[in-house]
PDB file of C-alpha atoms in Angstrom:
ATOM      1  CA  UNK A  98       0.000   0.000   0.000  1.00 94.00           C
ATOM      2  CA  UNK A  99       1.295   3.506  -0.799  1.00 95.00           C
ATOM      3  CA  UNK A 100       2.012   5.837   1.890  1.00 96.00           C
ATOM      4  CA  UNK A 101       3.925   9.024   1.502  1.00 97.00           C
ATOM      5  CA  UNK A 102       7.715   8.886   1.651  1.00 97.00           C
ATOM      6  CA  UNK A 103       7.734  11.337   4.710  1.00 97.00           C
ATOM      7  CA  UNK A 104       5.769   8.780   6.805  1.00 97.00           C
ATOM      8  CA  UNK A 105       8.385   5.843   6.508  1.00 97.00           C
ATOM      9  CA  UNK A 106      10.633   4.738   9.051  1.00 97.00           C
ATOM     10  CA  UNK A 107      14.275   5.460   8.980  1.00 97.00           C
ATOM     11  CA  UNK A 108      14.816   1.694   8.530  1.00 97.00           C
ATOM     12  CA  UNK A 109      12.620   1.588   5.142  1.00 97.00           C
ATOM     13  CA  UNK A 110      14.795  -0.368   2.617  1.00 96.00           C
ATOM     14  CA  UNK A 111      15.855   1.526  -0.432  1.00 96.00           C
ATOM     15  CA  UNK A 112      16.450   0.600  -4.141  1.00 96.00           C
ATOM     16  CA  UNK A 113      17.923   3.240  -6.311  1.00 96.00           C
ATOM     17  CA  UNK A 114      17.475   3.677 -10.510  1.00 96.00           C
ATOM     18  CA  UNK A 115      18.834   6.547 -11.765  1.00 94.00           C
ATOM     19  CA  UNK A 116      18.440   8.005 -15.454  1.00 93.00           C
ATOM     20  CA  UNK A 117      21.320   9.541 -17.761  1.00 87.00           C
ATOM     21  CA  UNK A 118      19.328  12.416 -18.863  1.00 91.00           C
ATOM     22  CA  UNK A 119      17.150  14.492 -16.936  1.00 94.00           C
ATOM     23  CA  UNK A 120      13.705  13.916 -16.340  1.00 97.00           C
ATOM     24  CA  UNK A 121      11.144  16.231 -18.543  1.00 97.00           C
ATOM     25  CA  UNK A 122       7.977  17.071 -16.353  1.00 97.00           C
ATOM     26  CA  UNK A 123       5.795  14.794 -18.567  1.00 97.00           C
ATOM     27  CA  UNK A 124       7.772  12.000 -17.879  1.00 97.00           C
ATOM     28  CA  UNK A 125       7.770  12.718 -14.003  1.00 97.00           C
ATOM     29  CA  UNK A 126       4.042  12.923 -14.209  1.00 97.00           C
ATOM     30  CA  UNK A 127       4.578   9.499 -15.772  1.00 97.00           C
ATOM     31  CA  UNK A 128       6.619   7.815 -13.199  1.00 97.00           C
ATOM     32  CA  UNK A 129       4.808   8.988 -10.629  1.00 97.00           C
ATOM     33  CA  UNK A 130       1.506   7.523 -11.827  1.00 97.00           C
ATOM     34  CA  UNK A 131       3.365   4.694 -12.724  1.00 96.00           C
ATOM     35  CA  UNK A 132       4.698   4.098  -9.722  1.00 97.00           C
ATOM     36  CA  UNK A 133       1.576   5.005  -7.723  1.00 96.00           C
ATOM     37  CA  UNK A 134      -0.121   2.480  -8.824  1.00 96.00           C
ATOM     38  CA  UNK A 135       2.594  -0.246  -8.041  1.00 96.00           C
ATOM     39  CA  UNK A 136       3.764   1.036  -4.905  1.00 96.00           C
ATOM     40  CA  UNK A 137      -0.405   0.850  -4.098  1.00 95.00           C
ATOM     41  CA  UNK A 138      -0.737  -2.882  -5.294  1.00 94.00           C
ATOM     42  CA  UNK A 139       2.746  -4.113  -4.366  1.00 93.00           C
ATOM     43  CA  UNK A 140       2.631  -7.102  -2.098  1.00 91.00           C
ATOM     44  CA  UNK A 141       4.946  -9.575  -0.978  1.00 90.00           C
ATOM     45  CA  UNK A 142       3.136 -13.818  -0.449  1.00 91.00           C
ATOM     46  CA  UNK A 143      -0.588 -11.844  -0.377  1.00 89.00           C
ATOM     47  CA  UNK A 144       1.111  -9.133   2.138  1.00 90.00           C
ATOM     48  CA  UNK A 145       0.340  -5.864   1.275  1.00 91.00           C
ATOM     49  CA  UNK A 146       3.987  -3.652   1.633  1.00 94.00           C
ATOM     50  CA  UNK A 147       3.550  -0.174   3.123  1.00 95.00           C
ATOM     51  CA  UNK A 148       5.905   1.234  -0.179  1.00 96.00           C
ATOM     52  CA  UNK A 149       6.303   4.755  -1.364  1.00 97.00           C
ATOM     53  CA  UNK A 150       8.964   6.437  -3.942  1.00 97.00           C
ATOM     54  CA  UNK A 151      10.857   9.649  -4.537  1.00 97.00           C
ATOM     55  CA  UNK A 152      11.750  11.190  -7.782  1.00 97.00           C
ATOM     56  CA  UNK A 153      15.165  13.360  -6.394  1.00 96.00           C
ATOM     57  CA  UNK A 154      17.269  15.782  -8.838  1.00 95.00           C
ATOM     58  CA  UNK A 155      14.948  15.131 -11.485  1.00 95.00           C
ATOM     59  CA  UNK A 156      17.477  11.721 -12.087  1.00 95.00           C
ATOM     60  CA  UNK A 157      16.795   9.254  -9.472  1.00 97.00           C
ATOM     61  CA  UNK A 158      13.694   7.255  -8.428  1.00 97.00           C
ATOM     62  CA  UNK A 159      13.615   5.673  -5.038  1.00 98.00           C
ATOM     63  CA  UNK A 160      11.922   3.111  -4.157  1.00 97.00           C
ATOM     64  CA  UNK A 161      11.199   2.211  -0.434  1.00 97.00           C
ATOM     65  CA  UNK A 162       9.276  -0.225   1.545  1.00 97.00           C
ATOM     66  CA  UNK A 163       9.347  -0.262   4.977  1.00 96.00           C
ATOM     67  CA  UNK A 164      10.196  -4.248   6.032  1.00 92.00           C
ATOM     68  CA  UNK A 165       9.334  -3.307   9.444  1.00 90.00           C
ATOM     69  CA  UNK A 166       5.762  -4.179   8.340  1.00 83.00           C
ATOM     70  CA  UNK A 167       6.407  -7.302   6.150  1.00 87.00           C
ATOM     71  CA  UNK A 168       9.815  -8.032   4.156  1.00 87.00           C
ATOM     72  CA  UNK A 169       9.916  -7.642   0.290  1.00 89.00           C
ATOM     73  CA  UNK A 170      10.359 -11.077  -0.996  1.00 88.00           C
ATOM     74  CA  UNK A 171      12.053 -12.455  -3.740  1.00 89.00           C
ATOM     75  CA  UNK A 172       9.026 -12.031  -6.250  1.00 88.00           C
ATOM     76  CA  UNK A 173       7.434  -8.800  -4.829  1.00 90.00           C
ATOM     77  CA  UNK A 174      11.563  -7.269  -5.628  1.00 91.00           C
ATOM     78  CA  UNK A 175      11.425  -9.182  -9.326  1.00 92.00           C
ATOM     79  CA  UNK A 176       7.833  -7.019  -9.286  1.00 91.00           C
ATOM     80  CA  UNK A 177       9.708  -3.857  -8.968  1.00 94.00           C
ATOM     81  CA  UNK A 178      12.023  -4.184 -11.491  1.00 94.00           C
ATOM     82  CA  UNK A 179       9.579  -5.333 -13.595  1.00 95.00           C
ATOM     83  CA  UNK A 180       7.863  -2.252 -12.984  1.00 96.00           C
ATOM     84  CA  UNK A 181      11.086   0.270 -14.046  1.00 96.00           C
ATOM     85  CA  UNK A 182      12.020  -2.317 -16.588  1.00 96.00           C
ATOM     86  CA  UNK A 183       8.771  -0.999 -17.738  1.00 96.00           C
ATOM     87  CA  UNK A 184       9.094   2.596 -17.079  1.00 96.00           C
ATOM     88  CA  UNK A 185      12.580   2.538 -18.855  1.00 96.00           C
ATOM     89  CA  UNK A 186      11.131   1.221 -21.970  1.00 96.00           C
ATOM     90  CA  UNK A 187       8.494   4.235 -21.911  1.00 96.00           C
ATOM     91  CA  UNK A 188      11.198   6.584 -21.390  1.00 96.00           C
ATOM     92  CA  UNK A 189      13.090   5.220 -23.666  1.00 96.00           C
ATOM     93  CA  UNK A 190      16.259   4.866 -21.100  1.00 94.00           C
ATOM     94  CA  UNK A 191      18.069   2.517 -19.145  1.00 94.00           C
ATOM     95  CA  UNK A 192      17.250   3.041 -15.558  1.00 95.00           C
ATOM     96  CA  UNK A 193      19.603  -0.008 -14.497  1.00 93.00           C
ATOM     97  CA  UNK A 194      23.096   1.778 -15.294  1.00 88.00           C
ATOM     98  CA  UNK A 195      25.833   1.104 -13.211  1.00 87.00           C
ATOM     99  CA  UNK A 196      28.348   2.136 -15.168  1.00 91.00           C
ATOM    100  CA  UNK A 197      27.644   5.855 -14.368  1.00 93.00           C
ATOM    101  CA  UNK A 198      28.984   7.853 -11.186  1.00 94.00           C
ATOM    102  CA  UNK A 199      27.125  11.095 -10.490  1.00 95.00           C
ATOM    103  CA  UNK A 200      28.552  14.919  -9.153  1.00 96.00           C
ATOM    104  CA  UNK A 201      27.071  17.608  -7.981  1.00 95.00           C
ATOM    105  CA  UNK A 202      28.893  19.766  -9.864  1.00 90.00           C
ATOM    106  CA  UNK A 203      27.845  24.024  -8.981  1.00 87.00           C
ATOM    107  CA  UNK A 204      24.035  23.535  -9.794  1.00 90.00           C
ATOM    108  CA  UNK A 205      24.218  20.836 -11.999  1.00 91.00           C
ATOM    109  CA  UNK A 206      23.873  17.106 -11.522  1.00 94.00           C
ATOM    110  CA  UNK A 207      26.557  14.933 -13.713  1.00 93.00           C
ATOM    111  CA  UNK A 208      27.210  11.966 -15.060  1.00 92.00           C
ATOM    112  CA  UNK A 209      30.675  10.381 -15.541  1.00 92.00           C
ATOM    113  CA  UNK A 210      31.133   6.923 -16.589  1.00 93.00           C
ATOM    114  CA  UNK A 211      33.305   4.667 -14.652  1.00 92.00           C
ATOM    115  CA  UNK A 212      35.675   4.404 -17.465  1.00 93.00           C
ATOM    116  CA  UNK A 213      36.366   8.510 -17.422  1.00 94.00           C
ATOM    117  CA  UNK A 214      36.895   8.752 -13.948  1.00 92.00           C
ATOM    118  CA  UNK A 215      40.867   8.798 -13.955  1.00 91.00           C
ATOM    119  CA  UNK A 216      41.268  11.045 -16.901  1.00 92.00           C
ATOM    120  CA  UNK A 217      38.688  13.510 -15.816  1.00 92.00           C
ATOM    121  CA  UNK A 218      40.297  13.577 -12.353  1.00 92.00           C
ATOM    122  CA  UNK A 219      43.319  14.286 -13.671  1.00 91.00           C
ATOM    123  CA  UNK A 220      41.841  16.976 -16.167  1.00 93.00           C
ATOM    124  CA  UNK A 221      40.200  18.692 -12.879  1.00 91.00           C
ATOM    125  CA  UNK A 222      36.599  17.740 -13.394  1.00 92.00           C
ATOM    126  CA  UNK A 223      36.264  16.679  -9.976  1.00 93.00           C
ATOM    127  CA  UNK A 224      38.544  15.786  -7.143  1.00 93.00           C
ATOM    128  CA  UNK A 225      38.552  14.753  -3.730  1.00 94.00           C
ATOM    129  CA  UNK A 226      35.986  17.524  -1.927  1.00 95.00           C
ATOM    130  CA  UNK A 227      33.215  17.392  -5.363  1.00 96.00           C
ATOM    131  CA  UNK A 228      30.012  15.953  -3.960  1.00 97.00           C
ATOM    132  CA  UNK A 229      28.852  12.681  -5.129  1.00 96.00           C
ATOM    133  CA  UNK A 230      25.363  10.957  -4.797  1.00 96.00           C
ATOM    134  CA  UNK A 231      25.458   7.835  -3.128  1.00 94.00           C
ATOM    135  CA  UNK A 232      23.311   5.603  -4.678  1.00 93.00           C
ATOM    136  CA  UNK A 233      24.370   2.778  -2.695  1.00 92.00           C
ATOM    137  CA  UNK A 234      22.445   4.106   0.273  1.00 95.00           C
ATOM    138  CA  UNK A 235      20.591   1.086   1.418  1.00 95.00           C
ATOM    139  CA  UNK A 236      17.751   2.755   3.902  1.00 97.00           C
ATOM    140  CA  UNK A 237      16.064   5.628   4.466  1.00 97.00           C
ATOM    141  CA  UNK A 238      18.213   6.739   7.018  1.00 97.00           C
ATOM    142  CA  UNK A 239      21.449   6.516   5.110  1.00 97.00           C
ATOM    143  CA  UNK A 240      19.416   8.862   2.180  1.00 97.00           C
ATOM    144  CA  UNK A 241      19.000  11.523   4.807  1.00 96.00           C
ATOM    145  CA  UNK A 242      22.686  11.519   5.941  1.00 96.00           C
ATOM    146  CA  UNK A 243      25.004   9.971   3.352  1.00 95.00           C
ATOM    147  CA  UNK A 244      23.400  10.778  -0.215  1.00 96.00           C
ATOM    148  CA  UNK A 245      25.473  13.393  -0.830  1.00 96.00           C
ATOM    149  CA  UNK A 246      29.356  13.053   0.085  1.00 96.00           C
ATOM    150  CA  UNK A 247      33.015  14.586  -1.333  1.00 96.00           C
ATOM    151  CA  UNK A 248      33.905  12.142  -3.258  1.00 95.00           C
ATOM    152  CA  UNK A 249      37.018  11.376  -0.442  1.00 95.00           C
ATOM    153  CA  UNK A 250      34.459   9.339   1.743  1.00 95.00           C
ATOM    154  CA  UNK A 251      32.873   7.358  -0.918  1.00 93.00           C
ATOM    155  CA  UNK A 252      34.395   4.388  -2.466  1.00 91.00           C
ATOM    156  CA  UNK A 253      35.873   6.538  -5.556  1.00 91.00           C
ATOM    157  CA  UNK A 254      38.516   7.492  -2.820  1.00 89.00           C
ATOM    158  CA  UNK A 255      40.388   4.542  -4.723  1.00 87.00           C
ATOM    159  CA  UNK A 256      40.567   7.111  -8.114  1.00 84.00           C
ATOM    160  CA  UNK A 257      42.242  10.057  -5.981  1.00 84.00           C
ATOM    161  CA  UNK A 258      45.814  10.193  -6.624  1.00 73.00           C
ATOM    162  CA  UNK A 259      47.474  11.899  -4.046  1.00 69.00           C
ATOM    163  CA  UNK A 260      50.602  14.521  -4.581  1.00 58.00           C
ATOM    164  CA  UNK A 261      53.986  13.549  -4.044  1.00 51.00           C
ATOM    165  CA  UNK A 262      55.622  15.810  -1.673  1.00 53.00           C
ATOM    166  CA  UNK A 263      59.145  16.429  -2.332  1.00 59.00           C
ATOM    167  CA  UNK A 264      61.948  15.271   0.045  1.00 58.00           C
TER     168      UNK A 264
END
């Protein structure tokens, strides 16, 4: 059953599908029906989940359940994807990429494929304080607190390369 995002516990579980180009209003209005109607019917073995969703940064769509109720199963999570596997196919994009890392760079969101993060480190296009979006946050909680980090607390900490002081 839908209830509004504001309403679920800190503990709510989290999935996170993000978009490489911005959502246009009509297709916000579309997600949001779309997903209003699944978060309403979504059930896991006959149990209705108490569900809701987020569109953030006109990018990501989160999807949360609170388990506190009754657990997402197996088949009510195959549901959900089933349900963006949908919604990419109306917006014509993949909502499954992994392959992407996003800044917040001034008032802009980005996108920088994994591949691009060394070079455009080294050409200055981020660094270790540029804000990231974690879209590994795993519940509610973590959204509100660790959604946005410099990229130095976040696992791209691996890609900074740190100056050499001279001896």
């Amino acid at each position: 059953m839908f209830v509004p995002f504001e309403t679920l516990p800190p503990t709510a579980r989290l999935w996170i599908f993000q978009a490489e180009q911005k959502f246009s209003a009509d297709e916000i209005t579309i997600i949001a029906q779309h997903l209003q109607l699944f978060t309403n019917e979504w059930a896991a073995h006959g149990q209705p989940l108490r569900a809701s969703y987020q569109i953030r940064e006109d990018r990501f769509i989160v999807l949360a359940v609170d388990e506190q109720v009754y657990q997402a199963s197996g088949c009510s999570i195959d549901g959900s994807t089933r349900t963006i596997k949908e919604l990419a196919t109306i917006l014509r994009q993949d909502l499954f990429r992994r392959d992407l890392v996003w800044f917040q760079l001034g008032d802009e969101v980005e996108a920088v494929r994994l591949s691009d993060l060394k070079s455009l480190y080294k050409a200055g296009k981020w660094n270790e304080n540029t804000l990231t979006f974690n879209t590994l946050v795993a519940d509610k909680n973590q959204l509100a607190n660790d959604w946005l980090l410099p990229a130095k607390d976040t696992w791209l900490k691996r890609y900074i390369v740190k100056e050499e002081v001279p001896h």
